[in-house]
Amino acid sequence: MSQRKPYNHQARLANYYRSMLRSNHVAVLDIEHLELQVLVDWKHARAIGNGREAVATAVTEMPHRWSLYLAALCRDQLGTAYMKSVEIAPQGIYKAAQLAETVEAYCVELKAGCNPYHFIGLAWLAIPAEITLTEAQAERVFDAFGAWRKQPEAA
């Protein structure tokens, strides 16, 4: 008789979280100039509701291999919105809280390559899986959350 595989609660929980994030197309969206950071469904460009504590726990508590899509959002003198972007996949496994440090160097480099008169702000999508996004998919998500709006001036 073969020996039964021992029950491993932590491995089972990690598999559950990974599959939940993959099936719900979860990503972390950060639009710096609007001071917005939210969990989104990157495939359908909509926010993930407040009643989904399990999704938030899966993103924040478990370390993941991340795919990051960084974009410098710009608008030219004719009013046409465009973005300069780069997609990176950092080596290693990170928790969500460590992403800001990882992204910082790439953001500085991306901002330096933009026309300062066109520059609106930086935005990034962090997907807790090894997935590549097209520019059209990322633009749709940024557009759905108003990334090309400027922060209202303080009076």
mmCIF file of C-alpha atoms in Angstrom:
data_model
loop_
_atom_site.group_PDB
_atom_site.id
_atom_site.type_symbol
_atom_site.label_atom_id
_atom_site.label_comp_id
_atom_site.label_asym_id
_atom_site.label_seq_id
_atom_site.Cartn_x
_atom_site.Cartn_y
_atom_site.Cartn_z
ATOM 1 C CA MET A 1 0.000 0.000 0.000
ATOM 2 C CA SER A 2 1.398 3.401 -0.962
ATOM 3 C CA GLN A 3 1.925 6.019 1.649
ATOM 4 C CA ARG A 4 -0.476 8.945 1.554
ATOM 5 C CA LYS A 5 0.963 12.358 0.733
ATOM 6 C CA PRO A 6 1.015 14.501 3.888
ATOM 7 C CA TYR A 7 -1.376 17.430 4.111
ATOM 8 C CA ASN A 8 0.412 20.751 3.651
ATOM 9 C CA HIS A 9 -1.891 23.659 4.462
ATOM 10 C CA GLN A 10 0.533 26.380 3.364
ATOM 11 C CA ALA A 11 1.163 24.820 -0.062
ATOM 12 C CA ARG A 12 -2.544 24.273 -0.572
ATOM 13 C CA LEU A 13 -3.298 27.897 0.353
ATOM 14 C CA ALA A 14 -0.575 29.181 -2.005
ATOM 15 C CA ASN A 15 -2.011 27.130 -4.891
ATOM 16 C CA TYR A 16 -5.507 28.425 -4.123
ATOM 17 C CA TYR A 17 -4.330 32.056 -4.086
ATOM 18 C CA ARG A 18 -2.357 31.675 -7.334
ATOM 19 C CA SER A 19 -5.295 30.124 -9.165
ATOM 20 C CA MET A 20 -7.704 32.771 -7.822
ATOM 21 C CA LEU A 21 -5.455 35.598 -9.012
ATOM 22 C CA ARG A 22 -4.966 33.982 -12.410
ATOM 23 C CA SER A 23 -8.678 33.315 -12.997
ATOM 24 C CA ASN A 24 -9.702 36.845 -11.901
ATOM 25 C CA HIS A 25 -6.936 38.544 -13.971
ATOM 26 C CA VAL A 26 -5.831 40.539 -10.926
ATOM 27 C CA ALA A 27 -3.312 43.380 -11.176
ATOM 28 C CA VAL A 28 -2.243 46.272 -8.994
ATOM 29 C CA LEU A 29 -2.740 49.620 -10.737
ATOM 30 C CA ASP A 30 -0.834 52.647 -9.486
ATOM 31 C CA ILE A 31 -1.343 56.094 -11.032
ATOM 32 C CA GLU A 32 1.062 58.327 -9.157
ATOM 33 C CA HIS A 33 -0.147 61.810 -10.129
ATOM 34 C CA LEU A 34 -3.741 60.934 -9.159
ATOM 35 C CA GLU A 35 -2.536 59.172 -5.996
ATOM 36 C CA LEU A 36 -4.565 56.128 -6.973
ATOM 37 C CA GLN A 37 -3.634 52.559 -6.138
ATOM 38 C CA VAL A 38 -6.281 49.913 -6.697
ATOM 39 C CA LEU A 39 -6.723 46.232 -7.527
ATOM 40 C CA VAL A 40 -8.041 45.819 -11.062
ATOM 41 C CA ASP A 41 -9.097 43.128 -13.492
ATOM 42 C CA TRP A 42 -6.568 43.923 -16.233
ATOM 43 C CA LYS A 43 -8.361 41.901 -18.890
ATOM 44 C CA HIS A 44 -11.706 43.717 -18.528
ATOM 45 C CA ALA A 45 -10.344 47.085 -17.257
ATOM 46 C CA ARG A 46 -12.487 47.351 -14.141
ATOM 47 C CA ALA A 47 -11.883 47.638 -10.417
ATOM 48 C CA ILE A 48 -12.126 44.644 -8.128
ATOM 49 C CA GLY A 49 -14.762 45.350 -5.474
ATOM 50 C CA ASN A 50 -14.266 45.906 -1.768
ATOM 51 C CA GLY A 51 -15.985 42.626 -0.860
ATOM 52 C CA ARG A 52 -13.049 40.595 -2.172
ATOM 53 C CA GLU A 53 -10.812 40.347 0.898
ATOM 54 C CA ALA A 54 -9.436 37.008 -0.289
ATOM 55 C CA VAL A 55 -8.100 38.638 -3.461
ATOM 56 C CA ALA A 56 -6.471 41.455 -1.490
ATOM 57 C CA THR A 57 -4.933 38.938 0.901
ATOM 58 C CA ALA A 58 -3.639 36.845 -1.995
ATOM 59 C CA VAL A 59 -1.911 39.876 -3.518
ATOM 60 C CA THR A 60 -0.458 41.386 -0.352
ATOM 61 C CA GLU A 61 0.430 38.409 1.847
ATOM 62 C CA MET A 62 1.952 35.983 -0.645
ATOM 63 C CA PRO A 63 5.178 36.637 -2.582
ATOM 64 C CA HIS A 64 4.841 36.373 -6.374
ATOM 65 C CA ARG A 65 6.819 36.556 -9.590
ATOM 66 C CA TRP A 66 5.621 39.867 -11.003
ATOM 67 C CA SER A 67 5.215 41.289 -14.495
ATOM 68 C CA LEU A 68 5.399 45.075 -14.417
ATOM 69 C CA TYR A 69 4.164 47.441 -17.121
ATOM 70 C CA LEU A 70 5.465 50.967 -16.503
ATOM 71 C CA ALA A 71 4.197 53.937 -18.495
ATOM 72 C CA ALA A 72 5.026 57.618 -18.683
ATOM 73 C CA LEU A 73 1.756 59.301 -19.621
ATOM 74 C CA CYS A 74 2.036 62.300 -21.909
ATOM 75 C CA ARG A 75 -0.139 64.691 -23.903
ATOM 76 C CA ASP A 76 1.291 66.664 -26.827
ATOM 77 C CA GLN A 77 0.511 70.279 -27.716
ATOM 78 C CA LEU A 78 -2.389 69.151 -29.929
ATOM 79 C CA GLY A 79 -4.002 67.299 -27.022
ATOM 80 C CA THR A 80 -3.208 63.797 -28.262
ATOM 81 C CA ALA A 81 -2.537 61.391 -25.408
ATOM 82 C CA TYR A 82 0.363 58.982 -25.728
ATOM 83 C CA MET A 83 2.574 56.931 -23.464
ATOM 84 C CA LYS A 84 6.152 55.748 -23.383
ATOM 85 C CA SER A 85 6.283 52.377 -21.743
ATOM 86 C CA VAL A 86 8.513 49.526 -20.730
ATOM 87 C CA GLU A 87 7.630 46.048 -19.548
ATOM 88 C CA ILE A 88 9.869 44.362 -17.020
ATOM 89 C CA ALA A 89 9.899 41.057 -15.186
ATOM 90 C CA PRO A 90 12.091 41.428 -12.093
ATOM 91 C CA GLN A 91 14.165 38.421 -11.164
ATOM 92 C CA GLY A 92 13.004 36.881 -7.929
ATOM 93 C CA ILE A 93 9.868 36.640 -5.863
ATOM 94 C CA TYR A 94 8.512 39.787 -4.209
ATOM 95 C CA LYS A 95 5.640 40.784 -1.971
ATOM 96 C CA ALA A 96 3.432 43.650 -3.131
ATOM 97 C CA ALA A 97 4.907 46.009 -0.524
ATOM 98 C CA GLN A 98 8.358 45.648 -2.106
ATOM 99 C CA LEU A 99 7.248 46.634 -5.613
ATOM 100 C CA ALA A 100 7.631 50.401 -5.194
ATOM 101 C CA GLU A 101 11.354 50.026 -4.489
ATOM 102 C CA THR A 102 11.764 47.724 -7.483
ATOM 103 C CA VAL A 103 9.957 50.092 -9.844
ATOM 104 C CA GLU A 104 11.640 53.336 -8.733
ATOM 105 C CA ALA A 105 14.813 53.107 -10.859
ATOM 106 C CA TYR A 106 12.866 52.222 -13.998
ATOM 107 C CA CYS A 107 10.439 55.111 -13.409
ATOM 108 C CA VAL A 108 13.237 57.673 -13.133
ATOM 109 C CA GLU A 109 14.751 56.413 -16.383
ATOM 110 C CA LEU A 110 11.379 56.437 -18.149
ATOM 111 C CA LYS A 111 10.557 59.960 -16.971
ATOM 112 C CA ALA A 112 13.952 61.231 -18.136
ATOM 113 C CA GLY A 113 13.174 60.040 -21.673
ATOM 114 C CA CYS A 114 9.984 62.120 -21.947
ATOM 115 C CA ASN A 115 9.422 65.664 -23.123
ATOM 116 C CA PRO A 116 8.889 67.600 -19.856
ATOM 117 C CA TYR A 117 6.242 69.815 -21.495
ATOM 118 C CA HIS A 118 4.191 66.763 -22.510
ATOM 119 C CA PHE A 119 4.644 64.752 -19.323
ATOM 120 C CA ILE A 120 1.523 64.213 -17.166
ATOM 121 C CA GLY A 121 2.578 61.482 -14.773
ATOM 122 C CA LEU A 122 3.669 57.900 -14.221
ATOM 123 C CA ALA A 123 1.469 54.837 -14.000
ATOM 124 C CA TRP A 124 2.199 51.158 -13.631
ATOM 125 C CA LEU A 125 0.431 47.829 -13.673
ATOM 126 C CA ALA A 126 1.832 44.967 -11.613
ATOM 127 C CA ILE A 127 0.499 41.507 -12.432
ATOM 128 C CA PRO A 128 1.315 38.683 -9.974
ATOM 129 C CA ALA A 129 2.076 36.233 -12.783
ATOM 130 C CA GLU A 130 4.452 35.963 -15.708
ATOM 131 C CA ILE A 131 2.229 37.575 -18.341
ATOM 132 C CA THR A 132 3.031 40.061 -21.087
ATOM 133 C CA LEU A 133 0.609 42.867 -21.867
ATOM 134 C CA THR A 134 0.204 44.620 -25.178
ATOM 135 C CA GLU A 135 0.295 48.395 -25.285
ATOM 136 C CA ALA A 136 -3.398 48.422 -26.246
ATOM 137 C CA GLN A 137 -4.365 46.354 -23.181
ATOM 138 C CA ALA A 138 -2.402 48.597 -20.831
ATOM 139 C CA GLU A 139 -3.760 51.752 -22.457
ATOM 140 C CA ARG A 140 -7.320 50.478 -22.033
ATOM 141 C CA VAL A 141 -6.771 49.942 -18.295
ATOM 142 C CA PHE A 142 -5.091 53.334 -17.825
ATOM 143 C CA ASP A 143 -7.838 55.044 -19.819
ATOM 144 C CA ALA A 144 -10.619 53.353 -17.819
ATOM 145 C CA PHE A 145 -9.209 54.822 -14.603
ATOM 146 C CA GLY A 146 -8.614 58.322 -15.995
ATOM 147 C CA ALA A 147 -4.829 58.201 -16.050
ATOM 148 C CA TRP A 148 -4.487 61.047 -18.553
ATOM 149 C CA ARG A 149 -6.361 63.495 -16.303
ATOM 150 C CA LYS A 150 -4.171 65.965 -14.530
ATOM 151 C CA GLN A 151 -4.355 66.352 -10.772
ATOM 152 C CA PRO A 152 -6.580 69.341 -9.932
ATOM 153 C CA GLU A 153 -4.524 72.346 -8.856
ATOM 154 C CA ALA A 154 -4.707 73.162 -5.150
ATOM 155 C CA ALA A 155 -6.380 76.531 -4.572
#
